[in-house]
PDB file of C-alpha atoms in Angstrom:
ATOM      1  CA  THR A 255       4.922 -18.535  13.702  1.00  0.00           C
ATOM      2  CA  GLN A 256       1.696 -19.765  12.160  1.00  0.00           C
ATOM      3  CA  LEU A 257       1.418 -18.936   8.461  1.00  0.00           C
ATOM      4  CA  LEU A 258      -1.648 -18.550   6.265  1.00  0.00           C
ATOM      5  CA  GLU A 259      -1.329 -19.107   2.549  1.00  0.00           C
ATOM      6  CA  GLN A 260      -4.023 -17.235   0.670  1.00  0.00           C
ATOM      7  CA  SER A 261      -4.754 -17.754  -3.006  1.00  0.00           C
ATOM      8  CA  PRO A 262      -5.142 -16.496  -5.578  1.00  0.00           C
ATOM      9  CA  GLN A 263      -3.323 -13.217  -5.049  1.00  0.00           C
ATOM     10  CA  PHE A 264      -5.159 -11.516  -7.910  1.00  0.00           C
ATOM     11  CA  LEU A 265      -8.563 -12.237  -9.416  1.00  0.00           C
ATOM     12  CA  SER A 266     -10.103 -10.326 -12.301  1.00  0.00           C
ATOM     13  CA  ILE A 267     -13.544 -11.493 -13.396  1.00  0.00           C
ATOM     14  CA  GLN A 268     -16.684 -10.336 -15.153  1.00  0.00           C
ATOM     15  CA  GLU A 269     -19.869  -9.422 -13.377  1.00  0.00           C
ATOM     16  CA  GLY A 270     -22.030 -12.476 -12.764  1.00  0.00           C
ATOM     17  CA  GLU A 271     -19.184 -14.978 -12.467  1.00  0.00           C
ATOM     18  CA  ASN A 272     -18.506 -17.075  -9.390  1.00  0.00           C
ATOM     19  CA  LEU A 273     -15.203 -17.201  -7.543  1.00  0.00           C
ATOM     20  CA  THR A 274     -13.498 -18.891  -4.629  1.00  0.00           C
ATOM     21  CA  VAL A 275     -10.639 -17.635  -2.457  1.00  0.00           C
ATOM     22  CA  TYR A 276      -8.653 -20.111  -0.398  1.00  0.00           C
ATOM     23  CA  CYS A 277      -6.789 -19.779   2.859  1.00  0.00           C
ATOM     24  CA  ASN A 278      -4.587 -22.662   3.985  1.00  0.00           C
ATOM     25  CA  SER A 279      -2.252 -23.407   6.848  1.00  0.00           C
ATOM     26  CA  SER A 280      -0.393 -26.325   8.364  1.00  0.00           C
ATOM     27  CA  SER A 281      -1.397 -25.034  11.804  1.00  0.00           C
ATOM     28  CA  VAL A 282      -4.669 -25.146  13.682  1.00  0.00           C
ATOM     29  CA  PHE A 283      -6.444 -21.887  14.440  1.00  0.00           C
ATOM     30  CA  SER A 284      -9.002 -21.350  17.181  1.00  0.00           C
ATOM     31  CA  SER A 285     -10.953 -19.139  14.785  1.00  0.00           C
ATOM     32  CA  LEU A 286     -10.608 -17.598  11.386  1.00  0.00           C
ATOM     33  CA  GLN A 287     -11.888 -14.270  10.172  1.00  0.00           C
ATOM     34  CA  TRP A 288     -12.473 -12.841   6.721  1.00  0.00           C
ATOM     35  CA  TYR A 289     -12.096  -9.123   6.054  1.00  0.00           C
ATOM     36  CA  ARG A 290     -12.740  -6.885   3.079  1.00  0.00           C
ATOM     37  CA  GLN A 291     -10.780  -3.691   2.597  1.00  0.00           C
ATOM     38  CA  GLU A 292     -11.321  -0.824   0.200  1.00  0.00           C
ATOM     39  CA  PRO A 293      -8.679   1.790  -0.686  1.00  0.00           C
ATOM     40  CA  GLY A 294      -8.185   4.372   2.050  1.00  0.00           C
ATOM     41  CA  GLU A 295     -10.068   2.339   4.607  1.00  0.00           C
ATOM     42  CA  GLY A 296      -9.188  -0.210   7.248  1.00  0.00           C
ATOM     43  CA  PRO A 297     -10.248  -3.852   6.922  1.00  0.00           C
ATOM     44  CA  VAL A 298     -13.912  -4.492   7.696  1.00  0.00           C
ATOM     45  CA  LEU A 299     -14.872  -7.793   9.276  1.00  0.00           C
ATOM     46  CA  LEU A 300     -17.150  -9.982   7.155  1.00  0.00           C
ATOM     47  CA  VAL A 301     -17.402 -13.134   9.225  1.00  0.00           C
ATOM     48  CA  THR A 302     -15.777 -15.238  11.924  1.00  0.00           C
ATOM     49  CA  VAL A 303     -15.776 -19.037  11.751  1.00  0.00           C
ATOM     50  CA  VAL A 304     -14.982 -21.011  14.856  1.00  0.00           C
ATOM     51  CA  THR A 305     -16.134 -24.610  14.540  1.00  0.00           C
ATOM     52  CA  GLY A 306     -14.459 -27.133  12.248  1.00  0.00           C
ATOM     53  CA  GLY A 307     -16.687 -27.769   9.228  1.00  0.00           C
ATOM     54  CA  GLU A 308     -18.714 -24.629   9.877  1.00  0.00           C
ATOM     55  CA  VAL A 309     -20.408 -22.937   6.936  1.00  0.00           C
ATOM     56  CA  LYS A 310     -21.697 -19.370   7.116  1.00  0.00           C
ATOM     57  CA  LYS A 311     -23.575 -17.448   4.465  1.00  0.00           C
ATOM     58  CA  LEU A 312     -23.729 -13.714   4.049  1.00  0.00           C
ATOM     59  CA  LYS A 313     -26.011 -12.983   1.080  1.00  0.00           C
ATOM     60  CA  ARG A 314     -23.937 -14.062  -1.956  1.00  0.00           C
ATOM     61  CA  LEU A 315     -20.868 -14.912   0.149  1.00  0.00           C
ATOM     62  CA  THR A 316     -20.331 -18.383   1.583  1.00  0.00           C
ATOM     63  CA  PHE A 317     -17.584 -19.023   4.111  1.00  0.00           C
ATOM     64  CA  GLN A 318     -16.363 -22.444   5.134  1.00  0.00           C
ATOM     65  CA  PHE A 319     -13.968 -23.537   7.873  1.00  0.00           C
ATOM     66  CA  GLY A 320     -12.152 -26.812   7.313  1.00  0.00           C
ATOM     67  CA  ASP A 321     -12.891 -29.779   9.544  1.00  0.00           C
ATOM     68  CA  ALA A 322      -9.409 -29.618  11.032  1.00  0.00           C
ATOM     69  CA  ARG A 323      -9.567 -25.808  11.418  1.00  0.00           C
ATOM     70  CA  LYS A 324      -6.485 -25.380   9.249  1.00  0.00           C
ATOM     71  CA  ASP A 325      -8.107 -23.969   6.140  1.00  0.00           C
ATOM     72  CA  SER A 326     -10.999 -21.841   4.981  1.00  0.00           C
ATOM     73  CA  SER A 327     -12.628 -20.692   1.789  1.00  0.00           C
ATOM     74  CA  LEU A 328     -14.702 -17.758   0.641  1.00  0.00           C
ATOM     75  CA  HIS A 329     -17.056 -18.315  -2.280  1.00  0.00           C
ATOM     76  CA  ILE A 330     -18.834 -15.450  -3.998  1.00  0.00           C
ATOM     77  CA  THR A 331     -21.779 -16.212  -6.248  1.00  0.00           C
ATOM     78  CA  ALA A 332     -22.701 -13.913  -9.128  1.00  0.00           C
ATOM     79  CA  ALA A 333     -20.026 -11.337  -8.346  1.00  0.00           C
ATOM     80  CA  GLN A 334     -20.872  -7.667  -8.718  1.00  0.00           C
ATOM     81  CA  PRO A 335     -18.613  -4.629  -9.235  1.00  0.00           C
ATOM     82  CA  GLY A 336     -19.358  -3.631  -5.644  1.00  0.00           C
ATOM     83  CA  ASP A 337     -17.517  -6.775  -4.510  1.00  0.00           C
ATOM     84  CA  THR A 338     -14.245  -5.302  -5.785  1.00  0.00           C
ATOM     85  CA  GLY A 339     -11.661  -4.957  -3.032  1.00  0.00           C
ATOM     86  CA  LEU A 340      -8.914  -6.628  -1.056  1.00  0.00           C
ATOM     87  CA  TYR A 341     -10.032  -9.764   0.767  1.00  0.00           C
ATOM     88  CA  LEU A 342      -8.016 -10.925   3.745  1.00  0.00           C
ATOM     89  CA  CYS A 343      -8.220 -14.053   5.830  1.00  0.00           C
ATOM     90  CA  ALA A 344      -6.857 -13.880   9.354  1.00  0.00           C
ATOM     91  CA  GLY A 345      -6.407 -16.652  11.868  1.00  0.00           C
ATOM     92  CA  ARG A 346      -6.350 -16.438  15.602  1.00  0.00           C
ATOM     93  CA  PRO A 347      -4.020 -19.006  17.136  1.00  0.00           C
ATOM     94  CA  GLY A 348      -5.002 -20.851  20.264  1.00  0.00           C
ATOM     95  CA  GLY A 349      -3.356 -20.546  23.634  1.00  0.00           C
ATOM     96  CA  THR A 350      -2.624 -17.193  25.184  1.00  0.00           C
ATOM     97  CA  SER A 351      -2.207 -15.139  22.010  1.00  0.00           C
ATOM     98  CA  TYR A 352      -5.569 -13.521  22.448  1.00  0.00           C
ATOM     99  CA  GLY A 353      -6.317 -10.907  19.875  1.00  0.00           C
ATOM    100  CA  LYS A 354      -3.225 -11.442  17.757  1.00  0.00           C
ATOM    101  CA  LEU A 355      -4.104 -12.275  14.189  1.00  0.00           C
ATOM    102  CA  THR A 356      -2.045 -13.903  11.468  1.00  0.00           C
ATOM    103  CA  PHE A 357      -3.044 -12.560   8.079  1.00  0.00           C
ATOM    104  CA  GLY A 358      -2.932 -14.228   4.713  1.00  0.00           C
ATOM    105  CA  GLN A 359      -1.316 -12.407   1.811  1.00  0.00           C
ATOM    106  CA  GLY A 360      -4.626 -11.056   0.576  1.00  0.00           C
ATOM    107  CA  THR A 361      -6.601 -11.404  -2.651  1.00  0.00           C
ATOM    108  CA  ILE A 362      -7.214  -8.368  -4.814  1.00  0.00           C
ATOM    109  CA  LEU A 363     -10.561  -8.930  -6.514  1.00  0.00           C
ATOM    110  CA  THR A 364     -11.675  -6.837  -9.467  1.00  0.00           C
ATOM    111  CA  VAL A 365     -15.152  -7.372 -10.866  1.00  0.00           C
ATOM    112  CA  HIS A 366     -15.705  -5.763 -14.253  1.00  0.00           C
ATOM    113  CA  PRO A 367     -19.200  -4.585 -15.283  1.00  0.00           C
TER     114      PRO A 367
ATOM    115  CA  SER B 119     -18.324  -2.998  17.653  1.00  0.00           C
ATOM    116  CA  ALA B 120     -16.032  -0.020  18.274  1.00  0.00           C
ATOM    117  CA  VAL B 121     -15.471   3.300  16.575  1.00  0.00           C
ATOM    118  CA  ILE B 122     -11.772   3.859  16.022  1.00  0.00           C
ATOM    119  CA  SER B 123     -10.400   7.270  15.093  1.00  0.00           C
ATOM    120  CA  GLN B 124      -6.904   7.323  13.710  1.00  0.00           C
ATOM    121  CA  LYS B 125      -4.970  10.513  13.041  1.00  0.00           C
ATOM    122  CA  PRO B 126      -3.495  11.683  10.767  1.00  0.00           C
ATOM    123  CA  SER B 127      -5.136   9.885   7.843  1.00  0.00           C
ATOM    124  CA  ARG B 128      -2.107  10.610   5.692  1.00  0.00           C
ATOM    125  CA  ASP B 129       1.156  12.498   5.796  1.00  0.00           C
ATOM    126  CA  ILE B 130       4.219  13.187   3.710  1.00  0.00           C
ATOM    127  CA  CYS B 131       7.382  13.434   5.783  1.00  0.00           C
ATOM    128  CA  GLN B 132      11.036  14.183   5.259  1.00  0.00           C
ATOM    129  CA  ARG B 133      13.532  11.419   5.852  1.00  0.00           C
ATOM    130  CA  GLY B 134      15.177  11.558   9.260  1.00  0.00           C
ATOM    131  CA  THR B 135      12.101  13.003  10.970  1.00  0.00           C
ATOM    132  CA  SER B 136       9.555  11.246  13.184  1.00  0.00           C
ATOM    133  CA  LEU B 137       5.784  10.973  12.996  1.00  0.00           C
ATOM    134  CA  THR B 138       3.383  10.084  15.793  1.00  0.00           C
ATOM    135  CA  ILE B 139       0.102   8.412  14.879  1.00  0.00           C
ATOM    136  CA  GLN B 140      -2.795   8.521  17.302  1.00  0.00           C
ATOM    137  CA  CYS B 141      -5.536   5.933  17.820  1.00  0.00           C
ATOM    138  CA  GLN B 142      -8.633   6.809  19.861  1.00  0.00           C
ATOM    139  CA  VAL B 143     -11.397   4.313  20.607  1.00  0.00           C
ATOM    140  CA  ASP B 144     -14.895   5.221  21.727  1.00  0.00           C
ATOM    141  CA  SER B 145     -14.965   2.516  24.422  1.00  0.00           C
ATOM    142  CA  GLN B 146     -12.572   0.704  26.703  1.00  0.00           C
ATOM    143  CA  VAL B 147     -10.933  -2.172  24.916  1.00  0.00           C
ATOM    144  CA  THR B 148      -8.974  -5.156  26.090  1.00  0.00           C
ATOM    145  CA  MET B 149      -6.214  -5.102  23.545  1.00  0.00           C
ATOM    146  CA  MET B 150      -4.787  -2.690  21.011  1.00  0.00           C
ATOM    147  CA  PHE B 151      -2.437  -3.521  18.188  1.00  0.00           C
ATOM    148  CA  TRP B 152      -0.461  -1.720  15.522  1.00  0.00           C
ATOM    149  CA  TYR B 153      -0.080  -3.149  12.025  1.00  0.00           C
ATOM    150  CA  ARG B 154       1.804  -2.092   8.913  1.00  0.00           C
ATOM    151  CA  GLN B 155       0.449  -2.644   5.405  1.00  0.00           C
ATOM    152  CA  GLN B 156       1.944  -1.985   2.005  1.00  0.00           C
ATOM    153  CA  PRO B 157      -0.788  -0.781  -0.399  1.00  0.00           C
ATOM    154  CA  GLY B 158      -2.664  -3.727  -1.873  1.00  0.00           C
ATOM    155  CA  GLN B 159      -0.866  -6.160   0.370  1.00  0.00           C
ATOM    156  CA  SER B 160      -1.497  -7.909   3.648  1.00  0.00           C
ATOM    157  CA  LEU B 161      -1.002  -6.740   7.219  1.00  0.00           C
ATOM    158  CA  THR B 162       2.062  -7.301   9.366  1.00  0.00           C
ATOM    159  CA  LEU B 163       1.764  -6.986  13.121  1.00  0.00           C
ATOM    160  CA  ILE B 164       4.219  -4.491  14.600  1.00  0.00           C
ATOM    161  CA  ALA B 165       3.373  -4.764  18.285  1.00  0.00           C
ATOM    162  CA  THR B 166       0.771  -5.167  20.977  1.00  0.00           C
ATOM    163  CA  ALA B 167       0.194  -1.936  22.891  1.00  0.00           C
ATOM    164  CA  ASN B 168      -0.003  -2.729  26.604  1.00  0.00           C
ATOM    165  CA  GLN B 169      -1.740  -0.354  28.948  1.00  0.00           C
ATOM    166  CA  GLY B 170       0.672   1.153  31.428  1.00  0.00           C
ATOM    167  CA  SER B 171       3.671  -0.903  30.360  1.00  0.00           C
ATOM    168  CA  GLU B 172       6.046  -1.397  27.471  1.00  0.00           C
ATOM    169  CA  ALA B 173       4.624  -2.681  24.213  1.00  0.00           C
ATOM    170  CA  THR B 174       5.303  -6.238  23.047  1.00  0.00           C
ATOM    171  CA  TYR B 175       7.073  -6.165  19.697  1.00  0.00           C
ATOM    172  CA  GLU B 176       7.023  -8.762  16.957  1.00  0.00           C
ATOM    173  CA  SER B 177      10.161 -10.090  15.373  1.00  0.00           C
ATOM    174  CA  GLY B 178      11.771  -7.465  13.169  1.00  0.00           C
ATOM    175  CA  PHE B 179      10.350  -4.488  15.020  1.00  0.00           C
ATOM    176  CA  VAL B 180      12.079  -2.645  17.855  1.00  0.00           C
ATOM    177  CA  ILE B 181      11.085  -0.038  20.384  1.00  0.00           C
ATOM    178  CA  ASP B 182      13.711   2.487  19.297  1.00  0.00           C
ATOM    179  CA  LYS B 183      12.240   2.599  15.801  1.00  0.00           C
ATOM    180  CA  PHE B 184       8.554   2.246  16.717  1.00  0.00           C
ATOM    181  CA  PRO B 185       7.951   3.554  20.232  1.00  0.00           C
ATOM    182  CA  ILE B 186       4.390   2.924  21.371  1.00  0.00           C
ATOM    183  CA  SER B 187       2.407   4.384  24.226  1.00  0.00           C
ATOM    184  CA  ARG B 188      -0.888   3.313  25.732  1.00  0.00           C
ATOM    185  CA  PRO B 189      -1.681   5.487  28.731  1.00  0.00           C
ATOM    186  CA  ASN B 190      -5.241   4.197  29.151  1.00  0.00           C
ATOM    187  CA  LEU B 191      -7.766   1.704  27.765  1.00  0.00           C
ATOM    188  CA  THR B 192      -8.988   3.929  24.933  1.00  0.00           C
ATOM    189  CA  PHE B 193      -5.884   5.582  23.483  1.00  0.00           C
ATOM    190  CA  SER B 194      -2.561   4.620  21.953  1.00  0.00           C
ATOM    191  CA  THR B 195       0.157   6.210  19.861  1.00  0.00           C
ATOM    192  CA  LEU B 196       2.709   4.781  17.454  1.00  0.00           C
ATOM    193  CA  THR B 197       5.776   6.811  16.531  1.00  0.00           C
ATOM    194  CA  VAL B 198       7.770   6.050  13.419  1.00  0.00           C
ATOM    195  CA  SER B 199      11.253   7.366  14.235  1.00  0.00           C
ATOM    196  CA  ASN B 200      14.096   8.508  12.047  1.00  0.00           C
ATOM    197  CA  MET B 201      12.072   7.757   8.950  1.00  0.00           C
ATOM    198  CA  SER B 202      13.433   6.518   5.659  1.00  0.00           C
ATOM    199  CA  PRO B 203      11.610   5.898   2.357  1.00  0.00           C
ATOM    200  CA  GLU B 204      11.355   2.219   3.331  1.00  0.00           C
ATOM    201  CA  ASP B 205       8.965   3.249   6.108  1.00  0.00           C
ATOM    202  CA  SER B 206       6.448   4.463   3.539  1.00  0.00           C
ATOM    203  CA  SER B 207       3.406   2.341   4.250  1.00  0.00           C
ATOM    204  CA  ILE B 208      -0.064   2.278   5.744  1.00  0.00           C
ATOM    205  CA  TYR B 209      -0.156   1.999   9.515  1.00  0.00           C
ATOM    206  CA  LEU B 210      -3.288   0.590  11.130  1.00  0.00           C
ATOM    207  CA  CYS B 211      -4.563   0.543  14.670  1.00  0.00           C
ATOM    208  CA  SER B 212      -6.634  -2.456  15.710  1.00  0.00           C
ATOM    209  CA  VAL B 213      -8.628  -3.251  18.841  1.00  0.00           C
ATOM    210  CA  VAL B 214     -10.187  -6.281  20.433  1.00  0.00           C
ATOM    211  CA  LEU B 215     -13.088  -5.546  22.749  1.00  0.00           C
ATOM    212  CA  SER B 216     -12.724  -8.608  24.928  1.00  0.00           C
ATOM    213  CA  LEU B 217     -10.770 -11.805  24.821  1.00  0.00           C
ATOM    214  CA  GLY B 218     -11.698 -14.064  21.963  1.00  0.00           C
ATOM    215  CA  THR B 219     -13.779 -11.562  20.041  1.00  0.00           C
ATOM    216  CA  GLU B 220     -13.272  -9.992  16.667  1.00  0.00           C
ATOM    217  CA  ALA B 221     -10.702  -7.356  15.824  1.00  0.00           C
ATOM    218  CA  PHE B 222     -11.730  -3.956  14.498  1.00  0.00           C
ATOM    219  CA  PHE B 223      -9.530  -1.571  12.572  1.00  0.00           C
ATOM    220  CA  GLY B 224      -9.047   2.145  12.189  1.00  0.00           C
ATOM    221  CA  GLN B 225      -9.037   3.638   8.713  1.00  0.00           C
ATOM    222  CA  GLY B 226      -5.258   3.699   8.641  1.00  0.00           C
ATOM    223  CA  THR B 227      -2.533   6.310   8.218  1.00  0.00           C
ATOM    224  CA  ARG B 228      -0.890   6.474   4.814  1.00  0.00           C
ATOM    225  CA  LEU B 229       2.692   7.585   5.322  1.00  0.00           C
ATOM    226  CA  THR B 230       4.991   8.673   2.530  1.00  0.00           C
ATOM    227  CA  VAL B 231       8.623   9.418   3.333  1.00  0.00           C
ATOM    228  CA  VAL B 232      10.540  11.527   0.825  1.00  0.00           C
TER     229      VAL B 232
END
């Protein structure tokens, strides 16, 4: 079973601060996805990274996939209260396990006004 | 993307009873999955719902406790059987449109067993 270690588990910051969430594994993933989930809703896909070393930007969010495709990070610049939520990384293993995702433990982010 | 309708959105059930959760997708999808999530925590895969055949269960989950049906490419059900308070959780349906593409999720079913 491929495991994803996500950290930190909790993050409480003030509006305007920067933050980084990490997702690490000893295994290689064919792709890695980041989701954001709000209470009472299912996870919503933010981005998928596929290529080792890939960097993707989504407004104030920057996603990076490690060169070896074993780790990823999510960096938020100038966080806003609307960024509050549960952030989840999820890796798709290679081979025939199409569609199956391994999730990290999640990061609960709270941004205070 | 896909629009996923999951019903019910929440329920409170007596221990020893069973609840069936429905997942309806607005288009034919390659794969459907069922996850369990404790509030504020991550997702654990229960099983892959296979169309026309028995579901494939992950370690720790068995068919007698979580029977799953998938009669066609747009619909699946998950039953939580003989419920106990430990089954209180959020249950999520997920779909993949085609091999190698992103997964999309329903809004979840919040189950409380009393």
